[in-house]
PDB file of C-alpha atoms in Angstrom:
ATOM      1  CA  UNK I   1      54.541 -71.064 109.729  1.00  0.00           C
ATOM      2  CA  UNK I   2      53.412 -73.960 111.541  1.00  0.00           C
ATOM      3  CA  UNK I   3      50.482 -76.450 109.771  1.00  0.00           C
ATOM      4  CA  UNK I   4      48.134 -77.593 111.601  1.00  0.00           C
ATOM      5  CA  UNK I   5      46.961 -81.683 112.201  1.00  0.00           C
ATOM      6  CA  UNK I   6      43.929 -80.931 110.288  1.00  0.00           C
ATOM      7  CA  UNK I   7      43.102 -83.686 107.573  1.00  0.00           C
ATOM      8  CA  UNK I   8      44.225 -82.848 103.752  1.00  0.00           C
ATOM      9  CA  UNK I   9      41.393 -81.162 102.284  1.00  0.00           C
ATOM     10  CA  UNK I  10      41.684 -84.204  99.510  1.00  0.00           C
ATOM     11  CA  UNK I  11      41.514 -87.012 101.887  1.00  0.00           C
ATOM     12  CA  UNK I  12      38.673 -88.614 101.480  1.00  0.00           C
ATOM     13  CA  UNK I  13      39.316 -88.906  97.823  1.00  0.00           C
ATOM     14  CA  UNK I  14      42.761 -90.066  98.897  1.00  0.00           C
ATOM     15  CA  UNK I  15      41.517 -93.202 100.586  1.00  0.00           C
ATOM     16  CA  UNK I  16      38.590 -93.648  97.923  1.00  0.00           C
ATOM     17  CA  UNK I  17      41.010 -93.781  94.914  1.00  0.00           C
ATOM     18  CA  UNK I  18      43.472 -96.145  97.222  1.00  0.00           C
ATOM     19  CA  UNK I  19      40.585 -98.123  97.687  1.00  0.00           C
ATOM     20  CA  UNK I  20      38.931 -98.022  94.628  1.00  0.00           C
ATOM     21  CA  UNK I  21      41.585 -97.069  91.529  1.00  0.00           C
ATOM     22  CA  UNK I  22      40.554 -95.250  88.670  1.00  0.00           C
ATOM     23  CA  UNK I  23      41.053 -97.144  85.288  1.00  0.00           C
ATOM     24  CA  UNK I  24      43.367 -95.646  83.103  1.00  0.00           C
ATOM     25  CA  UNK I  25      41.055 -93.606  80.393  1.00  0.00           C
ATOM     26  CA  UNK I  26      42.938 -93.295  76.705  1.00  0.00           C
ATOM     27  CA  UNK I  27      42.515 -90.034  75.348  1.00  0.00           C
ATOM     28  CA  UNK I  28      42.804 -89.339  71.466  1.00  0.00           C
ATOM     29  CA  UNK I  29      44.973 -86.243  69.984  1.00  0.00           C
ATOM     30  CA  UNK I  30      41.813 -85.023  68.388  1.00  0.00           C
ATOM     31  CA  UNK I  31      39.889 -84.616  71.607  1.00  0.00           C
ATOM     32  CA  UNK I  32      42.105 -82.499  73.125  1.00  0.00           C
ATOM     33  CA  UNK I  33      41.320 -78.747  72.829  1.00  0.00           C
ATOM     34  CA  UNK I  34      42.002 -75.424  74.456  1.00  0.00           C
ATOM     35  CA  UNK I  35      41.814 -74.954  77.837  1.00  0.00           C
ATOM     36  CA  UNK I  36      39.699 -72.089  79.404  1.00  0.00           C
ATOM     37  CA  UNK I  37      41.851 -70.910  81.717  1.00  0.00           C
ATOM     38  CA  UNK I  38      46.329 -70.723  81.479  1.00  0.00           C
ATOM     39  CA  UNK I  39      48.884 -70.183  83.889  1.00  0.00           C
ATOM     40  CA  UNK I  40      50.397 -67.246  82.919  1.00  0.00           C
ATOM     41  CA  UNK I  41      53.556 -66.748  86.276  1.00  0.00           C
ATOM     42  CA  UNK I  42      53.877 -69.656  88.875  1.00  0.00           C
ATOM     43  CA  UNK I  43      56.192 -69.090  92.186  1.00  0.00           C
ATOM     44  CA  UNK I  44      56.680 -72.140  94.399  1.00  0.00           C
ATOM     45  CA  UNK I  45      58.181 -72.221  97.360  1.00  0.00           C
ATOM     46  CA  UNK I  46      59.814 -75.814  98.606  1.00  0.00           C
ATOM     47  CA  UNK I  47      60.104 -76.851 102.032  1.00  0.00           C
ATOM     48  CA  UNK I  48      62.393 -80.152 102.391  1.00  0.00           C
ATOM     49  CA  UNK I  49      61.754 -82.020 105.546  1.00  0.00           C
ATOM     50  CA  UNK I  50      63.075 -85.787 106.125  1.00  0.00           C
ATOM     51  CA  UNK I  51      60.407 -87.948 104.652  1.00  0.00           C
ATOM     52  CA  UNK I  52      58.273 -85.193 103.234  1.00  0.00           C
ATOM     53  CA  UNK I  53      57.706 -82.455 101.144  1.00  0.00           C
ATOM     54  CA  UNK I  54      55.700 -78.837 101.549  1.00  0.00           C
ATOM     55  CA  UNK I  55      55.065 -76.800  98.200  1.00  0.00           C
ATOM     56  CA  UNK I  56      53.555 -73.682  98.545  1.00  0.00           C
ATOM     57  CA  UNK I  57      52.080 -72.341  94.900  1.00  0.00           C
ATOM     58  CA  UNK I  58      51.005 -68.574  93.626  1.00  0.00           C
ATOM     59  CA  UNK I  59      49.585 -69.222  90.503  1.00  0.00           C
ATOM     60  CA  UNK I  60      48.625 -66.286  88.566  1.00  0.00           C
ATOM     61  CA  UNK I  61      45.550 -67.293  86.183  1.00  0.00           C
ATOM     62  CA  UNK I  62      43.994 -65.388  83.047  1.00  0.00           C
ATOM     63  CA  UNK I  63      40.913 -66.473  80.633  1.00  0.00           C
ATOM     64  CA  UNK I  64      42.225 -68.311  77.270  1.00  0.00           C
ATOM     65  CA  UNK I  65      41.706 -65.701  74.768  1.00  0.00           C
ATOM     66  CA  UNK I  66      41.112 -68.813  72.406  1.00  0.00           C
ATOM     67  CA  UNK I  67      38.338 -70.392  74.744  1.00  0.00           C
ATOM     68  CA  UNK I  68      36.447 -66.853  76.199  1.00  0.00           C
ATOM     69  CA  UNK I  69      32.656 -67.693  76.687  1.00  0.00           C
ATOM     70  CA  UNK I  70      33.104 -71.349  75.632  1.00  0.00           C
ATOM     71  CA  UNK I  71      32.795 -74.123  77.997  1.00  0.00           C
ATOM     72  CA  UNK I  72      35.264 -76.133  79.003  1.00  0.00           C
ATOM     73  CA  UNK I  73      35.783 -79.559  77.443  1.00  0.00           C
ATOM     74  CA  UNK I  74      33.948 -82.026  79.874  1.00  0.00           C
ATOM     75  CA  UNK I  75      31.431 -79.406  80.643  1.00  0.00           C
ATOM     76  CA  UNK I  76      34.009 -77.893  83.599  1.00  0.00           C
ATOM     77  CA  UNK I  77      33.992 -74.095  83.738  1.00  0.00           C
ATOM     78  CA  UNK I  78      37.258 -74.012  86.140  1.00  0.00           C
ATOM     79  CA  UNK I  79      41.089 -74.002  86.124  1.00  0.00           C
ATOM     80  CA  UNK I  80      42.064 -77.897  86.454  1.00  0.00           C
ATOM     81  CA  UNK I  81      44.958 -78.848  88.085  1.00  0.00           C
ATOM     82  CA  UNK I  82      46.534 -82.488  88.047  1.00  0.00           C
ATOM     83  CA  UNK I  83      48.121 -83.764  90.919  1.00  0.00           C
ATOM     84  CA  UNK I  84      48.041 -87.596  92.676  1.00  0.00           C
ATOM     85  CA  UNK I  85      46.137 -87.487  95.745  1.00  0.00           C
ATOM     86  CA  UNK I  86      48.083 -90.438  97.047  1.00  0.00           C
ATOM     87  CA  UNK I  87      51.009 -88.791  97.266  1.00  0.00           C
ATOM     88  CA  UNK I  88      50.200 -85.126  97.082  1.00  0.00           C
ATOM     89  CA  UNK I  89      48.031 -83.847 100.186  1.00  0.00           C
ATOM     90  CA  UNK I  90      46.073 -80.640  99.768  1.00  0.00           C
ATOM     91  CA  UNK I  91      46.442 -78.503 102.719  1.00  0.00           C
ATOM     92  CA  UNK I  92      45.045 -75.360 101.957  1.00  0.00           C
ATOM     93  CA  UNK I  93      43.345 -74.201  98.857  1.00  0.00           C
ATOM     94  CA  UNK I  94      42.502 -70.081  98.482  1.00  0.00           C
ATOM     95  CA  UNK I  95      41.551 -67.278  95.682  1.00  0.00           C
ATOM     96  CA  UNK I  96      42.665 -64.069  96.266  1.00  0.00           C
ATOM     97  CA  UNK I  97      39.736 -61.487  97.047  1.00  0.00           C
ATOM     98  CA  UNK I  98      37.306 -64.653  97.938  1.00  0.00           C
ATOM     99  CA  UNK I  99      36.808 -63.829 101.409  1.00  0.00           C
ATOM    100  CA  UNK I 100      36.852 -66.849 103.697  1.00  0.00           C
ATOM    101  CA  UNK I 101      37.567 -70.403 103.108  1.00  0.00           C
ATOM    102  CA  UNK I 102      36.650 -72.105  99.917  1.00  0.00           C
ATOM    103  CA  UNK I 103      33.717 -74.441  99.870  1.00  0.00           C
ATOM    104  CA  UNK I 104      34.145 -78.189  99.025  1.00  0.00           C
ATOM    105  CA  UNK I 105      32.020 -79.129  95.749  1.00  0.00           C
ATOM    106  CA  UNK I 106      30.651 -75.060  95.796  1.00  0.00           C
ATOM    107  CA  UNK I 107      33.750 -72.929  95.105  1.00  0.00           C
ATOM    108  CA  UNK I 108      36.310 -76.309  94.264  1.00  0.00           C
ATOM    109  CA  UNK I 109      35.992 -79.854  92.981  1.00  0.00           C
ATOM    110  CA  UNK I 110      37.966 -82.700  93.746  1.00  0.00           C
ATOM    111  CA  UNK I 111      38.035 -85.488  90.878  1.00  0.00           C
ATOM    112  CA  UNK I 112      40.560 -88.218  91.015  1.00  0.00           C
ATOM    113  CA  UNK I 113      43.703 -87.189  89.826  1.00  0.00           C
ATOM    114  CA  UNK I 114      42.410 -83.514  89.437  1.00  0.00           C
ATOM    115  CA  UNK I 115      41.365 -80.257  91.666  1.00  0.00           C
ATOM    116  CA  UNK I 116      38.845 -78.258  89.365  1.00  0.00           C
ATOM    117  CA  UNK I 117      38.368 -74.688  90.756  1.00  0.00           C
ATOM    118  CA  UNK I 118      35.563 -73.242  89.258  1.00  0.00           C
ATOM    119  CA  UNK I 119      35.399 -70.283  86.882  1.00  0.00           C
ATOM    120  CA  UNK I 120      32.869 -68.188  89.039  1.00  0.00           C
ATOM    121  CA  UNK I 121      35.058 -68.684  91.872  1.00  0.00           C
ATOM    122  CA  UNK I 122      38.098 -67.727  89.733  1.00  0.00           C
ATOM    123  CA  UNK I 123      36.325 -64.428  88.441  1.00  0.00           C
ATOM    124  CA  UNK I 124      34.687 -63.591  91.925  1.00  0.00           C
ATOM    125  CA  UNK I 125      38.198 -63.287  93.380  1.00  0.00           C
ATOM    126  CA  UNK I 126      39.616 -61.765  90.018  1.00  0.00           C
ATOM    127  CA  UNK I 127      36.585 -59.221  90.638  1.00  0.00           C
ATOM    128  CA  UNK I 128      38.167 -58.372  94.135  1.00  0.00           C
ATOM    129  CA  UNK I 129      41.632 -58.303  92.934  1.00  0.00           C
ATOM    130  CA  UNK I 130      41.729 -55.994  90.446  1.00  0.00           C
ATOM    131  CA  UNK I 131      40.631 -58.430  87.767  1.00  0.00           C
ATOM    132  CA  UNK I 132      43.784 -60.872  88.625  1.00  0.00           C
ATOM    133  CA  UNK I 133      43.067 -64.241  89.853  1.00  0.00           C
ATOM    134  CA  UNK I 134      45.448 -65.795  91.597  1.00  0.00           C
ATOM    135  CA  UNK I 135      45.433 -69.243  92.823  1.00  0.00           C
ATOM    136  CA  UNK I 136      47.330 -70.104  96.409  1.00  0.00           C
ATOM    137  CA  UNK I 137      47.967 -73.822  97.527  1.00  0.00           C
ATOM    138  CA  UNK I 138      49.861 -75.505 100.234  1.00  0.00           C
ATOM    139  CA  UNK I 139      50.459 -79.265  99.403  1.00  0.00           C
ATOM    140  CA  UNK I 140      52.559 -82.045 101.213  1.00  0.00           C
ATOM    141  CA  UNK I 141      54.124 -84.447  98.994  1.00  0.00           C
ATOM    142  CA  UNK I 142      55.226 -87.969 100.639  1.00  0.00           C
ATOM    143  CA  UNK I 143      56.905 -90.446  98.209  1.00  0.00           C
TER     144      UNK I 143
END
């Protein structure tokens, strides 16, 4: 499969973080708690090329029995995923059983250092997919 020269879906926030870095923020054990969402089965599939990198991910999601109908901490109702956008492009984001492309700051966030997809988009998709929600990405990784 070829990828198009379309711009990263994350690069605006790219050049805004390399512009602008975020200051490191210091968490405390005791603030950490459950998250809403787990990864339950992750396939990636590497493609080496000289000078970069493309991942693509299946990540098979299911509710936190421990956090079901409780927010998430930080007031986020999604799966987060941590990844730096200076190094790691997002090429393509989708939900199985969401029908079209995924909406920018509707169906996804982007937050420095973090993609948030949100819960509603998670269980629309899971709703379409025989309650399974599974999360594919394409990324490019340059060191």
């Amino acid at each position: 499969r070829t990828m198009t020269s379309t711009p990263p879906l994350n690069a605006a926030l790219a050049a805004d973080t390399k512009a602008n870095p975020p200051k490191p923020v210091e968490v405390v054990r005791l603030e950490y708690a459950p998250l809403k969402y787990v990864v339950s089965k992750v396939s990636l599939d590497f493609k080496l090329y000289t000078g970069r990198t493309l991942v693509e991910s299946v990540l098979t999601v299911t509710e936190n029995d421990l956090q079901k109908g409780e927010p998430d901490v930080g007031g986020e109702d999604g799966l987060v995923l941590d990844g730096e956008e200076a190094t790691v492009k997002l090429l393509e984001l989708s939900v199985d059983g969401c029908e079209g492309e995924l909406v920018a700051d509707v169906d996804f966030f982007l937050k420095p250092g973090k993609l948030i997809i949100k819960g509603d988009t998670l269980r629309r998709g899971a709703s379409k997919n025989e309650n399974v929600m599974v999360v594919r990405t394409t990324v490019e990784i340059v060191p």
